[in-house]
C-alpha cells in the first residue's frame, strides 16, 4: 500500500536477492544510489507505457508541486524569523 511521504509517495518493494545485486552493481557503475536508479527505471518504463503528453503533464504537475513545497518552506522560515521579537 502506498503512503504519503512529503511530496512523494512511499512504496515498499521486495526484490529477489540475486537480481537486486545486479541492480546494485549497475547503480555503482553509474555512480548512483540504488533507489535513484530504481526510481529512474520506473519513470523510464512509464514513458514507454503512457503517451508522451500524459508523461509531460505529470512531470509539470510534479514540478509545480515541488516548487510550491519550496515556497512553503521559505515562507515558513520567514514567518519564524519575523515573529521572533525581543522579550523584555
PDB file of C-alpha atoms in Angstrom:
ATOM      1  CA  UNK A   1       0.000   0.000   0.000  1.00  0.00           C
ATOM      2  CA  UNK A   2       1.371   3.428  -0.913  1.00  0.00           C
ATOM      3  CA  UNK A   3       1.686   6.146   1.742  1.00  0.00           C
ATOM      4  CA  UNK A   4       2.355   9.852   1.539  1.00  0.00           C
ATOM      5  CA  UNK A   5       5.879  10.967   2.321  1.00  0.00           C
ATOM      6  CA  UNK A   6       6.021  14.727   1.884  1.00  0.00           C
ATOM      7  CA  UNK A   7       5.523  15.409  -1.817  1.00  0.00           C
ATOM      8  CA  UNK A   8       6.331  11.832  -2.771  1.00  0.00           C
ATOM      9  CA  UNK A   9       4.594   8.506  -2.412  1.00  0.00           C
ATOM     10  CA  UNK A  10       6.294   5.834  -0.339  1.00  0.00           C
ATOM     11  CA  UNK A  11       6.049   2.221  -1.513  1.00  0.00           C
ATOM     12  CA  UNK A  12       7.833  -0.863  -0.310  1.00  0.00           C
ATOM     13  CA  UNK A  13       9.200  -3.195  -2.943  1.00  0.00           C
ATOM     14  CA  UNK A  14      10.566  -6.662  -2.279  1.00  0.00           C
ATOM     15  CA  UNK A  15      13.148  -7.954  -4.772  1.00  0.00           C
ATOM     16  CA  UNK A  16      14.908 -11.273  -5.006  1.00  0.00           C
ATOM     17  CA  UNK A  17      18.480 -11.016  -3.692  1.00  0.00           C
ATOM     18  CA  UNK A  18      20.422 -12.111  -6.776  1.00  0.00           C
ATOM     19  CA  UNK A  19      18.654  -9.695  -9.094  1.00  0.00           C
ATOM     20  CA  UNK A  20      18.947  -6.924  -6.526  1.00  0.00           C
ATOM     21  CA  UNK A  21      22.714  -7.484  -6.519  1.00  0.00           C
ATOM     22  CA  UNK A  22      22.646  -6.831 -10.280  1.00  0.00           C
ATOM     23  CA  UNK A  23      20.780  -3.581  -9.666  1.00  0.00           C
ATOM     24  CA  UNK A  24      23.302  -2.573  -7.006  1.00  0.00           C
ATOM     25  CA  UNK A  25      26.165  -3.247  -9.417  1.00  0.00           C
ATOM     26  CA  UNK A  26      24.564  -1.161 -12.174  1.00  0.00           C
ATOM     27  CA  UNK A  27      23.954   1.680  -9.713  1.00  0.00           C
ATOM     28  CA  UNK A  28      27.566   1.510  -8.523  1.00  0.00           C
ATOM     29  CA  UNK A  29      28.853   1.511 -12.119  1.00  0.00           C
ATOM     30  CA  UNK A  30      26.726   4.577 -12.886  1.00  0.00           C
ATOM     31  CA  UNK A  31      27.716   6.355  -9.658  1.00  0.00           C
ATOM     32  CA  UNK A  32      24.090   6.393  -8.498  1.00  0.00           C
ATOM     33  CA  UNK A  33      22.268   5.389  -5.362  1.00  0.00           C
ATOM     34  CA  UNK A  34      20.226   2.228  -5.786  1.00  0.00           C
ATOM     35  CA  UNK A  35      16.940   3.993  -5.033  1.00  0.00           C
ATOM     36  CA  UNK A  36      17.697   6.693  -7.602  1.00  0.00           C
ATOM     37  CA  UNK A  37      18.406   4.059 -10.245  1.00  0.00           C
ATOM     38  CA  UNK A  38      15.190   2.181  -9.459  1.00  0.00           C
ATOM     39  CA  UNK A  39      13.164   5.413  -9.500  1.00  0.00           C
ATOM     40  CA  UNK A  40      14.617   6.378 -12.871  1.00  0.00           C
ATOM     41  CA  UNK A  41      13.955   2.887 -14.247  1.00  0.00           C
ATOM     42  CA  UNK A  42      10.301   3.134 -13.203  1.00  0.00           C
ATOM     43  CA  UNK A  43       9.959   6.616 -14.726  1.00  0.00           C
ATOM     44  CA  UNK A  44      11.578   5.354 -17.949  1.00  0.00           C
ATOM     45  CA  UNK A  45       9.140   2.424 -18.007  1.00  0.00           C
ATOM     46  CA  UNK A  46       6.215   4.825 -17.550  1.00  0.00           C
ATOM     47  CA  UNK A  47       7.493   6.717 -20.563  1.00  0.00           C
ATOM     48  CA  UNK A  48       7.185   3.535 -22.598  1.00  0.00           C
ATOM     49  CA  UNK A  49       3.721   2.680 -21.275  1.00  0.00           C
ATOM     50  CA  UNK A  50       1.987   6.071 -21.454  1.00  0.00           C
ATOM     51  CA  UNK A  51       1.513   8.657 -24.192  1.00  0.00           C
ATOM     52  CA  UNK A  52       4.207  11.354 -24.165  1.00  0.00           C
ATOM     53  CA  UNK A  53       1.724  14.160 -23.466  1.00  0.00           C
ATOM     54  CA  UNK A  54       0.479  12.341 -20.350  1.00  0.00           C
ATOM     55  CA  UNK A  55       4.046  11.928 -19.060  1.00  0.00           C
ATOM     56  CA  UNK A  56       4.854  15.599 -19.763  1.00  0.00           C
ATOM     57  CA  UNK A  57       1.690  16.715 -17.947  1.00  0.00           C
ATOM     58  CA  UNK A  58       2.577  14.555 -14.929  1.00  0.00           C
ATOM     59  CA  UNK A  59       6.147  15.930 -14.900  1.00  0.00           C
ATOM     60  CA  UNK A  60       4.838  19.518 -14.992  1.00  0.00           C
ATOM     61  CA  UNK A  61       2.423  18.808 -12.160  1.00  0.00           C
ATOM     62  CA  UNK A  62       5.171  17.213 -10.053  1.00  0.00           C
ATOM     63  CA  UNK A  63       7.491  20.153 -10.753  1.00  0.00           C
ATOM     64  CA  UNK A  64       4.779  22.637  -9.751  1.00  0.00           C
ATOM     65  CA  UNK A  65       4.176  20.719  -6.504  1.00  0.00           C
ATOM     66  CA  UNK A  66       7.916  20.723  -5.774  1.00  0.00           C
ATOM     67  CA  UNK A  67       8.184  24.481  -6.390  1.00  0.00           C
ATOM     68  CA  UNK A  68       5.181  25.090  -4.132  1.00  0.00           C
ATOM     69  CA  UNK A  69       6.771  22.949  -1.418  1.00  0.00           C
ATOM     70  CA  UNK A  70       9.956  25.018  -1.597  1.00  0.00           C
ATOM     71  CA  UNK A  71       7.945  28.249  -1.482  1.00  0.00           C
ATOM     72  CA  UNK A  72       6.041  26.990   1.572  1.00  0.00           C
ATOM     73  CA  UNK A  73       9.331  26.229   3.366  1.00  0.00           C
ATOM     74  CA  UNK A  74      10.720  29.664   2.547  1.00  0.00           C
ATOM     75  CA  UNK A  75       7.570  31.356   3.818  1.00  0.00           C
ATOM     76  CA  UNK A  76       7.619  29.184   6.940  1.00  0.00           C
ATOM     77  CA  UNK A  77      11.197  30.216   7.729  1.00  0.00           C
ATOM     78  CA  UNK A  78      10.434  33.877   7.081  1.00  0.00           C
ATOM     79  CA  UNK A  79       7.431  33.659   9.392  1.00  0.00           C
ATOM     80  CA  UNK A  80       9.530  32.220  12.219  1.00  0.00           C
ATOM     81  CA  UNK A  81      12.112  34.999  11.894  1.00  0.00           C
ATOM     82  CA  UNK A  82       9.587  37.832  11.681  1.00  0.00           C
ATOM     83  CA  UNK A  83       7.720  36.583  14.781  1.00  0.00           C
ATOM     84  CA  UNK A  84      10.930  36.343  16.843  1.00  0.00           C
ATOM     85  CA  UNK A  85      10.688  39.732  18.530  1.00  0.00           C
ATOM     86  CA  UNK A  86      12.582  40.781  21.645  1.00  0.00           C
ATOM     87  CA  UNK A  87      11.416  39.720  25.109  1.00  0.00           C
ATOM     88  CA  UNK A  88      11.956  42.270  27.857  1.00  0.00           C
TER      89      UNK A  88
END
